[in-house]
Amino acid sequence: GVQTCALPIFLGGATGLRGWSRFDVAPLSPDGLPIGGYTFLETSGEARLDLDDRRAFGLVGFVDAGNGWGQTWKLPDLGDLRVDVGGGVRFGTPVGPLRFDVAYQLTPVPGLLTRGGLGEAGRWRFHLSFGQAF
């Protein structure tokens, strides 16, 4: 759902909007760097397929959507949602699934600079992590 925060928030990364790197989705400075927002909306959906009886190996398809806005206590413009789609593999381990996900941005953030402001962000992201995304 829509939430507001006292501290600036950023979206993106292996457990959220997987089409972006961590902290990439937020209002931007005039220079194209994320500066954080105060209202956000984030949602995800996954379809998981176990390929063996022990759940040691599986596949997943997903879609994520969300954004952060600079205003507090206002309903955000849902036309500004950032959306990604992707897929991944899951390997069961004693500490939870090892995940490898690949995501593609359907609605990129115009003017976003990444890598400390060195260049524009590409539309593909790769994430390696432990545990379920949500």
PDB file of C-alpha atoms in Angstrom:
ATOM      1  CA  GLY A   1       0.000   0.000   0.000  1.00  0.00           C
ATOM      2  CA  VAL A   2       0.862   3.682  -0.016  1.00  0.00           C
ATOM      3  CA  GLN A   3       3.058   4.669   2.914  1.00  0.00           C
ATOM      4  CA  THR A   4       4.714   7.879   4.083  1.00  0.00           C
ATOM      5  CA  CYS A   5       7.966   8.146   6.019  1.00  0.00           C
ATOM      6  CA  ALA A   6       9.745  10.834   8.031  1.00  0.00           C
ATOM      7  CA  LEU A   7      13.129   9.862   6.557  1.00  0.00           C
ATOM      8  CA  PRO A   8      13.835   9.824   2.820  1.00  0.00           C
ATOM      9  CA  ILE A   9      13.191   6.422   1.265  1.00  0.00           C
ATOM     10  CA  PHE A  10      14.663   4.738  -1.789  1.00  0.00           C
ATOM     11  CA  LEU A  11      13.378   1.706  -3.697  1.00  0.00           C
ATOM     12  CA  GLY A  12      15.117  -0.862  -5.872  1.00  0.00           C
ATOM     13  CA  GLY A  13      17.314  -3.904  -5.368  1.00  0.00           C
ATOM     14  CA  ALA A  14      17.150  -7.665  -4.919  1.00  0.00           C
ATOM     15  CA  THR A  15      14.081  -7.656  -2.634  1.00  0.00           C
ATOM     16  CA  GLY A  16      12.022  -4.860  -4.186  1.00  0.00           C
ATOM     17  CA  LEU A  17      11.968  -3.343  -7.634  1.00  0.00           C
ATOM     18  CA  ARG A  18      14.397  -5.877  -9.083  1.00  0.00           C
ATOM     19  CA  GLY A  19      14.743  -3.997 -12.376  1.00  0.00           C
ATOM     20  CA  TRP A  20      16.811  -1.366 -10.568  1.00  0.00           C
ATOM     21  CA  SER A  21      19.837  -1.367  -8.311  1.00  0.00           C
ATOM     22  CA  ARG A  22      19.498  -0.578  -4.630  1.00  0.00           C
ATOM     23  CA  PHE A  23      18.462   3.054  -3.959  1.00  0.00           C
ATOM     24  CA  ASP A  24      17.865   3.854  -7.677  1.00  0.00           C
ATOM     25  CA  VAL A  25      14.114   4.576  -7.534  1.00  0.00           C
ATOM     26  CA  ALA A  26      13.387   7.897  -5.814  1.00  0.00           C
ATOM     27  CA  PRO A  27      12.925  11.536  -6.776  1.00  0.00           C
ATOM     28  CA  LEU A  28      16.020  12.834  -8.585  1.00  0.00           C
ATOM     29  CA  SER A  29      18.207  15.866  -8.042  1.00  0.00           C
ATOM     30  CA  PRO A  30      18.667  18.219 -11.030  1.00  0.00           C
ATOM     31  CA  ASP A  31      21.901  16.279 -11.685  1.00  0.00           C
ATOM     32  CA  GLY A  32      20.022  12.957 -12.080  1.00  0.00           C
ATOM     33  CA  LEU A  33      21.009  11.408  -8.732  1.00  0.00           C
ATOM     34  CA  PRO A  34      18.368   9.805  -6.462  1.00  0.00           C
ATOM     35  CA  ILE A  35      17.741  11.996  -3.382  1.00  0.00           C
ATOM     36  CA  GLY A  36      14.964  10.046  -1.645  1.00  0.00           C
ATOM     37  CA  GLY A  37      11.244  10.468  -1.310  1.00  0.00           C
ATOM     38  CA  TYR A  38       8.686  10.616   1.493  1.00  0.00           C
ATOM     39  CA  THR A  39       5.752   8.693   0.003  1.00  0.00           C
ATOM     40  CA  PHE A  40       6.073   5.339  -1.725  1.00  0.00           C
ATOM     41  CA  LEU A  41       4.091   2.501  -3.209  1.00  0.00           C
ATOM     42  CA  GLU A  42       5.594  -0.896  -3.964  1.00  0.00           C
ATOM     43  CA  THR A  43       4.069  -4.218  -5.039  1.00  0.00           C
ATOM     44  CA  SER A  44       5.367  -7.504  -6.461  1.00  0.00           C
ATOM     45  CA  GLY A  45       3.960 -10.731  -7.813  1.00  0.00           C
ATOM     46  CA  GLU A  46       5.766 -14.024  -8.374  1.00  0.00           C
ATOM     47  CA  ALA A  47       4.931 -17.366  -9.937  1.00  0.00           C
ATOM     48  CA  ARG A  48       7.166 -20.107  -8.511  1.00  0.00           C
ATOM     49  CA  LEU A  49       7.716 -23.567  -9.968  1.00  0.00           C
ATOM     50  CA  ASP A  50       9.529 -26.278  -7.985  1.00  0.00           C
ATOM     51  CA  LEU A  51      11.409 -28.638 -10.281  1.00  0.00           C
ATOM     52  CA  ASP A  52      11.931 -31.421  -7.737  1.00  0.00           C
ATOM     53  CA  ASP A  53      10.090 -32.881  -4.729  1.00  0.00           C
ATOM     54  CA  ARG A  54      12.576 -31.525  -2.175  1.00  0.00           C
ATOM     55  CA  ARG A  55      12.218 -27.908  -3.401  1.00  0.00           C
ATOM     56  CA  ALA A  56      15.970 -27.842  -3.951  1.00  0.00           C
ATOM     57  CA  PHE A  57      15.693 -26.294  -7.411  1.00  0.00           C
ATOM     58  CA  GLY A  58      13.064 -24.044  -8.930  1.00  0.00           C
ATOM     59  CA  LEU A  59      12.207 -21.316 -11.384  1.00  0.00           C
ATOM     60  CA  VAL A  60      10.365 -18.045 -10.864  1.00  0.00           C
ATOM     61  CA  GLY A  61       8.738 -15.366 -13.018  1.00  0.00           C
ATOM     62  CA  PHE A  62       7.893 -11.976 -11.530  1.00  0.00           C
ATOM     63  CA  VAL A  63       6.609  -8.459 -12.046  1.00  0.00           C
ATOM     64  CA  ASP A  64       7.386  -5.557  -9.683  1.00  0.00           C
ATOM     65  CA  ALA A  65       5.915  -2.046  -9.629  1.00  0.00           C
ATOM     66  CA  GLY A  66       6.393   1.014  -7.455  1.00  0.00           C
ATOM     67  CA  ASN A  67       7.914   4.451  -7.044  1.00  0.00           C
ATOM     68  CA  GLY A  68       8.830   7.058  -4.456  1.00  0.00           C
ATOM     69  CA  TRP A  69       7.559  10.651  -4.458  1.00  0.00           C
ATOM     70  CA  GLY A  70       8.797  13.818  -2.768  1.00  0.00           C
ATOM     71  CA  GLN A  71       5.443  14.898  -1.322  1.00  0.00           C
ATOM     72  CA  THR A  72       4.189  13.657   2.048  1.00  0.00           C
ATOM     73  CA  TRP A  73       0.594  12.726   2.850  1.00  0.00           C
ATOM     74  CA  LYS A  74      -0.585  12.947  -0.764  1.00  0.00           C
ATOM     75  CA  LEU A  75      -1.869  10.188  -2.990  1.00  0.00           C
ATOM     76  CA  PRO A  76       0.834   9.514  -5.583  1.00  0.00           C
ATOM     77  CA  ASP A  77       0.264   9.649  -9.335  1.00  0.00           C
ATOM     78  CA  LEU A  78      -0.020   5.966 -10.252  1.00  0.00           C
ATOM     79  CA  GLY A  79       0.915   6.859 -13.830  1.00  0.00           C
ATOM     80  CA  ASP A  80       4.464   7.360 -12.502  1.00  0.00           C
ATOM     81  CA  LEU A  81       4.904   3.734 -11.406  1.00  0.00           C
ATOM     82  CA  ARG A  82       8.153   2.068 -12.378  1.00  0.00           C
ATOM     83  CA  VAL A  83       7.538  -1.483 -13.619  1.00  0.00           C
ATOM     84  CA  ASP A  84       9.926  -4.383 -14.251  1.00  0.00           C
ATOM     85  CA  VAL A  85       9.537  -8.011 -15.315  1.00  0.00           C
ATOM     86  CA  GLY A  86      11.950 -10.876 -15.002  1.00  0.00           C
ATOM     87  CA  GLY A  87      12.770 -14.413 -14.040  1.00  0.00           C
ATOM     88  CA  GLY A  88      15.164 -16.357 -11.931  1.00  0.00           C
ATOM     89  CA  VAL A  89      16.343 -19.627 -10.495  1.00  0.00           C
ATOM     90  CA  ARG A  90      16.226 -20.832  -6.897  1.00  0.00           C
ATOM     91  CA  PHE A  91      18.604 -23.318  -5.242  1.00  0.00           C
ATOM     92  CA  GLY A  92      17.591 -24.628  -1.818  1.00  0.00           C
ATOM     93  CA  THR A  93      20.225 -24.311   0.936  1.00  0.00           C
ATOM     94  CA  PRO A  94      20.050 -24.897   4.720  1.00  0.00           C
ATOM     95  CA  VAL A  95      19.819 -21.105   5.270  1.00  0.00           C
ATOM     96  CA  GLY A  96      17.150 -20.441   2.637  1.00  0.00           C
ATOM     97  CA  PRO A  97      17.037 -20.275  -1.136  1.00  0.00           C
ATOM     98  CA  LEU A  98      19.972 -18.924  -3.101  1.00  0.00           C
ATOM     99  CA  ARG A  99      18.382 -16.675  -5.743  1.00  0.00           C
ATOM    100  CA  PHE A 100      19.631 -15.485  -9.105  1.00  0.00           C
ATOM    101  CA  ASP A 101      17.241 -13.023 -10.761  1.00  0.00           C
ATOM    102  CA  VAL A 102      17.346 -11.147 -14.063  1.00  0.00           C
ATOM    103  CA  ALA A 103      14.982  -8.181 -14.498  1.00  0.00           C
ATOM    104  CA  TYR A 104      14.182  -5.710 -17.260  1.00  0.00           C
ATOM    105  CA  GLN A 105      12.770  -2.210 -16.724  1.00  0.00           C
ATOM    106  CA  LEU A 106       9.563  -1.634 -18.674  1.00  0.00           C
ATOM    107  CA  THR A 107       9.338   1.978 -17.458  1.00  0.00           C
ATOM    108  CA  PRO A 108      12.874   3.327 -16.855  1.00  0.00           C
ATOM    109  CA  VAL A 109      13.535   6.428 -14.741  1.00  0.00           C
ATOM    110  CA  PRO A 110      14.293   9.244 -17.230  1.00  0.00           C
ATOM    111  CA  GLY A 111      17.608  10.958 -16.490  1.00  0.00           C
ATOM    112  CA  LEU A 112      18.693   8.547 -13.724  1.00  0.00           C
ATOM    113  CA  LEU A 113      22.460   8.429 -13.270  1.00  0.00           C
ATOM    114  CA  THR A 114      24.091   5.484 -11.513  1.00  0.00           C
ATOM    115  CA  ARG A 115      27.565   4.412 -10.421  1.00  0.00           C
ATOM    116  CA  GLY A 116      28.032   7.608  -8.410  1.00  0.00           C
ATOM    117  CA  GLY A 117      26.794   9.802 -11.261  1.00  0.00           C
ATOM    118  CA  LEU A 118      29.221   8.386 -13.837  1.00  0.00           C
ATOM    119  CA  GLY A 119      26.666   7.186 -16.361  1.00  0.00           C
ATOM    120  CA  GLU A 120      23.069   6.506 -17.282  1.00  0.00           C
ATOM    121  CA  ALA A 121      21.486   3.375 -15.956  1.00  0.00           C
ATOM    122  CA  GLY A 122      20.858   0.466 -18.303  1.00  0.00           C
ATOM    123  CA  ARG A 123      17.509  -1.339 -18.343  1.00  0.00           C
ATOM    124  CA  TRP A 124      18.769  -4.795 -17.233  1.00  0.00           C
ATOM    125  CA  ARG A 125      19.645  -5.817 -13.668  1.00  0.00           C
ATOM    126  CA  PHE A 126      21.109  -9.023 -12.238  1.00  0.00           C
ATOM    127  CA  HIS A 127      20.768  -9.940  -8.553  1.00  0.00           C
ATOM    128  CA  LEU A 128      22.332 -12.753  -6.509  1.00  0.00           C
ATOM    129  CA  SER A 129      20.969 -13.092  -2.957  1.00  0.00           C
ATOM    130  CA  PHE A 130      19.687 -15.412  -0.173  1.00  0.00           C
ATOM    131  CA  GLY A 131      16.060 -15.757   0.948  1.00  0.00           C
ATOM    132  CA  GLN A 132      12.771 -15.065  -0.775  1.00  0.00           C
ATOM    133  CA  ALA A 133      12.230 -11.589  -2.231  1.00  0.00           C
ATOM    134  CA  PHE A 134       9.118 -11.154  -0.048  1.00  0.00           C
TER     135      PHE A 134
END
